[in-house]
């Protein structure tokens, strides 16, 4: 009875890899979970990929979360090396990964910025090297 349901919004890629599309999901979390523990659960759901068959995953399924921390309105998350080694690459694929992480995590009102890293170093899948925190990318969200 220590678990509670929370609704979250995950962002996955569309067919053209031009926009990210929201998908609602209910997760069970421990009532006593810290914010960091809850956000880790959310990111693990993002890694699992979409339930909607018209959407596409944005993070390789082998990726693990090595470290997560909340500092004021900044979420720091370190992903395992599979973010680089298993990623399908391409500039469009990279932008989908970045937009899905940023938009999924900034759905929470106390998170304004996300600083992703990979194995303790800068996240760099294709052309982007992420050295500054990501902010919400509303222009990347598909509008009905």
mmCIF file of C-alpha atoms in Angstrom:
data_model
loop_
_atom_site.group_PDB
_atom_site.id
_atom_site.type_symbol
_atom_site.label_atom_id
_atom_site.label_comp_id
_atom_site.label_asym_id
_atom_site.label_seq_id
_atom_site.Cartn_x
_atom_site.Cartn_y
_atom_site.Cartn_z
ATOM 1 C CA UNK A 1 0.000 0.000 0.000
ATOM 2 C CA UNK A 2 3.059 2.208 -0.154
ATOM 3 C CA UNK A 3 2.659 2.678 -3.902
ATOM 4 C CA UNK A 4 0.719 5.410 -5.643
ATOM 5 C CA UNK A 5 -0.239 6.022 -9.262
ATOM 6 C CA UNK A 6 1.013 9.070 -11.091
ATOM 7 C CA UNK A 7 0.226 10.129 -14.622
ATOM 8 C CA UNK A 8 3.204 11.199 -16.676
ATOM 9 C CA UNK A 9 3.633 12.515 -20.216
ATOM 10 C CA UNK A 10 6.382 11.001 -22.328
ATOM 11 C CA UNK A 11 7.497 12.402 -25.679
ATOM 12 C CA UNK A 12 8.371 10.054 -28.533
ATOM 13 C CA UNK A 13 9.349 10.617 -32.169
ATOM 14 C CA UNK A 14 6.895 10.763 -35.039
ATOM 15 C CA UNK A 15 7.370 8.805 -38.274
ATOM 16 C CA UNK A 16 9.310 11.603 -39.984
ATOM 17 C CA UNK A 17 11.498 12.315 -36.919
ATOM 18 C CA UNK A 18 10.454 15.955 -37.170
ATOM 19 C CA UNK A 19 8.338 16.267 -34.039
ATOM 20 C CA UNK A 20 7.963 14.653 -30.667
ATOM 21 C CA UNK A 21 4.461 13.532 -29.725
ATOM 22 C CA UNK A 22 3.116 13.245 -26.163
ATOM 23 C CA UNK A 23 1.983 9.898 -24.805
ATOM 24 C CA UNK A 24 0.296 9.696 -21.392
ATOM 25 C CA UNK A 25 1.217 6.807 -19.132
ATOM 26 C CA UNK A 26 0.428 5.836 -15.560
ATOM 27 C CA UNK A 27 3.312 4.707 -13.382
ATOM 28 C CA UNK A 28 3.401 3.266 -9.882
ATOM 29 C CA UNK A 29 5.836 4.952 -7.541
ATOM 30 C CA UNK A 30 6.652 4.618 -3.897
ATOM 31 C CA UNK A 31 4.823 7.265 -1.863
ATOM 32 C CA UNK A 32 8.110 8.030 -0.128
ATOM 33 C CA UNK A 33 10.132 8.299 -3.340
ATOM 34 C CA UNK A 34 12.388 11.323 -3.630
ATOM 35 C CA UNK A 35 12.000 13.590 -6.653
ATOM 36 C CA UNK A 36 15.179 12.071 -8.107
ATOM 37 C CA UNK A 37 13.813 8.524 -7.698
ATOM 38 C CA UNK A 38 10.553 9.530 -9.363
ATOM 39 C CA UNK A 39 12.358 11.221 -12.268
ATOM 40 C CA UNK A 40 14.495 8.102 -12.731
ATOM 41 C CA UNK A 41 11.281 6.071 -13.074
ATOM 42 C CA UNK A 42 10.001 8.542 -15.682
ATOM 43 C CA UNK A 43 13.199 8.317 -17.725
ATOM 44 C CA UNK A 44 13.150 4.518 -17.500
ATOM 45 C CA UNK A 45 9.639 4.616 -18.994
ATOM 46 C CA UNK A 46 10.948 6.870 -21.780
ATOM 47 C CA UNK A 47 13.703 4.320 -22.466
ATOM 48 C CA UNK A 48 11.106 1.516 -22.681
ATOM 49 C CA UNK A 49 9.705 3.250 -25.747
ATOM 50 C CA UNK A 50 6.198 4.102 -26.915
ATOM 51 C CA UNK A 51 3.051 2.012 -26.578
ATOM 52 C CA UNK A 52 1.514 3.777 -29.592
ATOM 53 C CA UNK A 53 2.638 1.874 -32.697
ATOM 54 C CA UNK A 54 2.735 5.115 -34.732
ATOM 55 C CA UNK A 55 5.464 6.539 -32.513
ATOM 56 C CA UNK A 56 9.139 5.646 -32.308
ATOM 57 C CA UNK A 57 11.632 5.313 -29.505
ATOM 58 C CA UNK A 58 14.120 8.112 -28.952
ATOM 59 C CA UNK A 59 16.598 6.346 -26.651
ATOM 60 C CA UNK A 60 18.192 2.942 -27.279
ATOM 61 C CA UNK A 61 16.513 0.318 -25.122
ATOM 62 C CA UNK A 62 19.864 -0.819 -23.690
ATOM 63 C CA UNK A 63 20.524 2.575 -22.046
ATOM 64 C CA UNK A 64 20.731 2.675 -18.250
ATOM 65 C CA UNK A 65 20.567 5.674 -15.952
ATOM 66 C CA UNK A 66 23.854 5.851 -14.086
ATOM 67 C CA UNK A 67 23.190 8.931 -11.975
ATOM 68 C CA UNK A 68 20.428 11.438 -11.377
ATOM 69 C CA UNK A 69 20.301 14.565 -9.256
ATOM 70 C CA UNK A 70 18.009 17.561 -8.829
ATOM 71 C CA UNK A 71 19.601 20.938 -8.097
ATOM 72 C CA UNK A 72 17.022 23.710 -7.758
ATOM 73 C CA UNK A 73 15.226 23.659 -11.149
ATOM 74 C CA UNK A 74 17.983 21.688 -12.911
ATOM 75 C CA UNK A 75 17.824 17.930 -13.456
ATOM 76 C CA UNK A 76 21.190 16.282 -14.054
ATOM 77 C CA UNK A 77 21.091 12.821 -15.584
ATOM 78 C CA UNK A 78 23.972 10.622 -16.666
ATOM 79 C CA UNK A 79 23.178 7.879 -19.169
ATOM 80 C CA UNK A 80 25.241 4.755 -19.837
ATOM 81 C CA UNK A 81 27.522 4.566 -22.886
ATOM 82 C CA UNK A 82 24.781 2.773 -24.878
ATOM 83 C CA UNK A 83 23.296 6.235 -25.493
ATOM 84 C CA UNK A 84 26.244 6.615 -27.883
ATOM 85 C CA UNK A 85 27.157 3.052 -28.874
ATOM 86 C CA UNK A 86 23.627 1.755 -29.597
ATOM 87 C CA UNK A 87 22.101 4.951 -30.999
ATOM 88 C CA UNK A 88 20.995 4.819 -34.645
ATOM 89 C CA UNK A 89 22.540 8.245 -35.193
ATOM 90 C CA UNK A 90 21.697 10.923 -37.712
ATOM 91 C CA UNK A 91 20.979 14.572 -37.009
ATOM 92 C CA UNK A 92 17.209 13.962 -36.990
ATOM 93 C CA UNK A 93 17.551 11.029 -34.617
ATOM 94 C CA UNK A 94 19.748 13.081 -32.332
ATOM 95 C CA UNK A 95 17.310 15.995 -32.272
ATOM 96 C CA UNK A 96 14.464 13.602 -31.400
ATOM 97 C CA UNK A 97 16.464 12.189 -28.477
ATOM 98 C CA UNK A 98 17.279 15.635 -27.129
ATOM 99 C CA UNK A 99 13.740 16.995 -27.594
ATOM 100 C CA UNK A 100 12.133 13.949 -26.015
ATOM 101 C CA UNK A 101 14.313 14.150 -22.890
ATOM 102 C CA UNK A 102 13.921 17.926 -22.528
ATOM 103 C CA UNK A 103 10.166 17.996 -23.071
ATOM 104 C CA UNK A 104 9.401 14.911 -20.986
ATOM 105 C CA UNK A 105 11.254 16.228 -17.947
ATOM 106 C CA UNK A 106 10.115 19.851 -18.178
ATOM 107 C CA UNK A 107 6.515 18.638 -17.924
ATOM 108 C CA UNK A 108 7.237 18.823 -14.167
ATOM 109 C CA UNK A 109 6.793 22.381 -13.010
ATOM 110 C CA UNK A 110 9.857 22.352 -10.773
ATOM 111 C CA UNK A 111 12.163 21.251 -13.624
ATOM 112 C CA UNK A 112 13.124 24.028 -16.029
ATOM 113 C CA UNK A 113 16.423 22.648 -17.350
ATOM 114 C CA UNK A 114 17.933 19.236 -18.020
ATOM 115 C CA UNK A 115 21.655 18.506 -18.216
ATOM 116 C CA UNK A 116 22.199 15.097 -19.823
ATOM 117 C CA UNK A 117 25.589 13.419 -19.918
ATOM 118 C CA UNK A 118 26.864 10.041 -21.102
ATOM 119 C CA UNK A 119 29.298 8.050 -18.942
ATOM 120 C CA UNK A 120 30.228 11.265 -17.150
ATOM 121 C CA UNK A 121 31.141 13.122 -20.348
ATOM 122 C CA UNK A 122 29.295 15.348 -22.795
ATOM 123 C CA UNK A 123 26.364 13.817 -24.657
ATOM 124 C CA UNK A 124 27.225 13.837 -28.359
ATOM 125 C CA UNK A 125 25.302 11.415 -30.575
ATOM 126 C CA UNK A 126 25.879 12.983 -33.988
ATOM 127 C CA UNK A 127 26.712 16.704 -34.407
ATOM 128 C CA UNK A 128 25.546 18.294 -31.181
ATOM 129 C CA UNK A 129 27.772 18.362 -28.145
ATOM 130 C CA UNK A 130 25.575 19.153 -25.168
ATOM 131 C CA UNK A 131 27.521 21.339 -22.787
ATOM 132 C CA UNK A 132 24.704 23.610 -21.637
ATOM 133 C CA UNK A 133 21.466 22.508 -19.964
ATOM 134 C CA UNK A 134 18.508 21.835 -22.251
ATOM 135 C CA UNK A 135 15.327 23.844 -21.852
ATOM 136 C CA UNK A 136 11.842 22.952 -23.046
ATOM 137 C CA UNK A 137 11.556 22.845 -26.846
ATOM 138 C CA UNK A 138 7.916 23.629 -27.465
ATOM 139 C CA UNK A 139 8.554 24.142 -31.188
ATOM 140 C CA UNK A 140 9.508 20.437 -31.441
ATOM 141 C CA UNK A 141 6.167 19.274 -30.030
ATOM 142 C CA UNK A 142 3.601 18.129 -32.592
ATOM 143 C CA UNK A 143 0.502 20.335 -32.498
ATOM 144 C CA UNK A 144 -2.785 18.701 -33.480
#
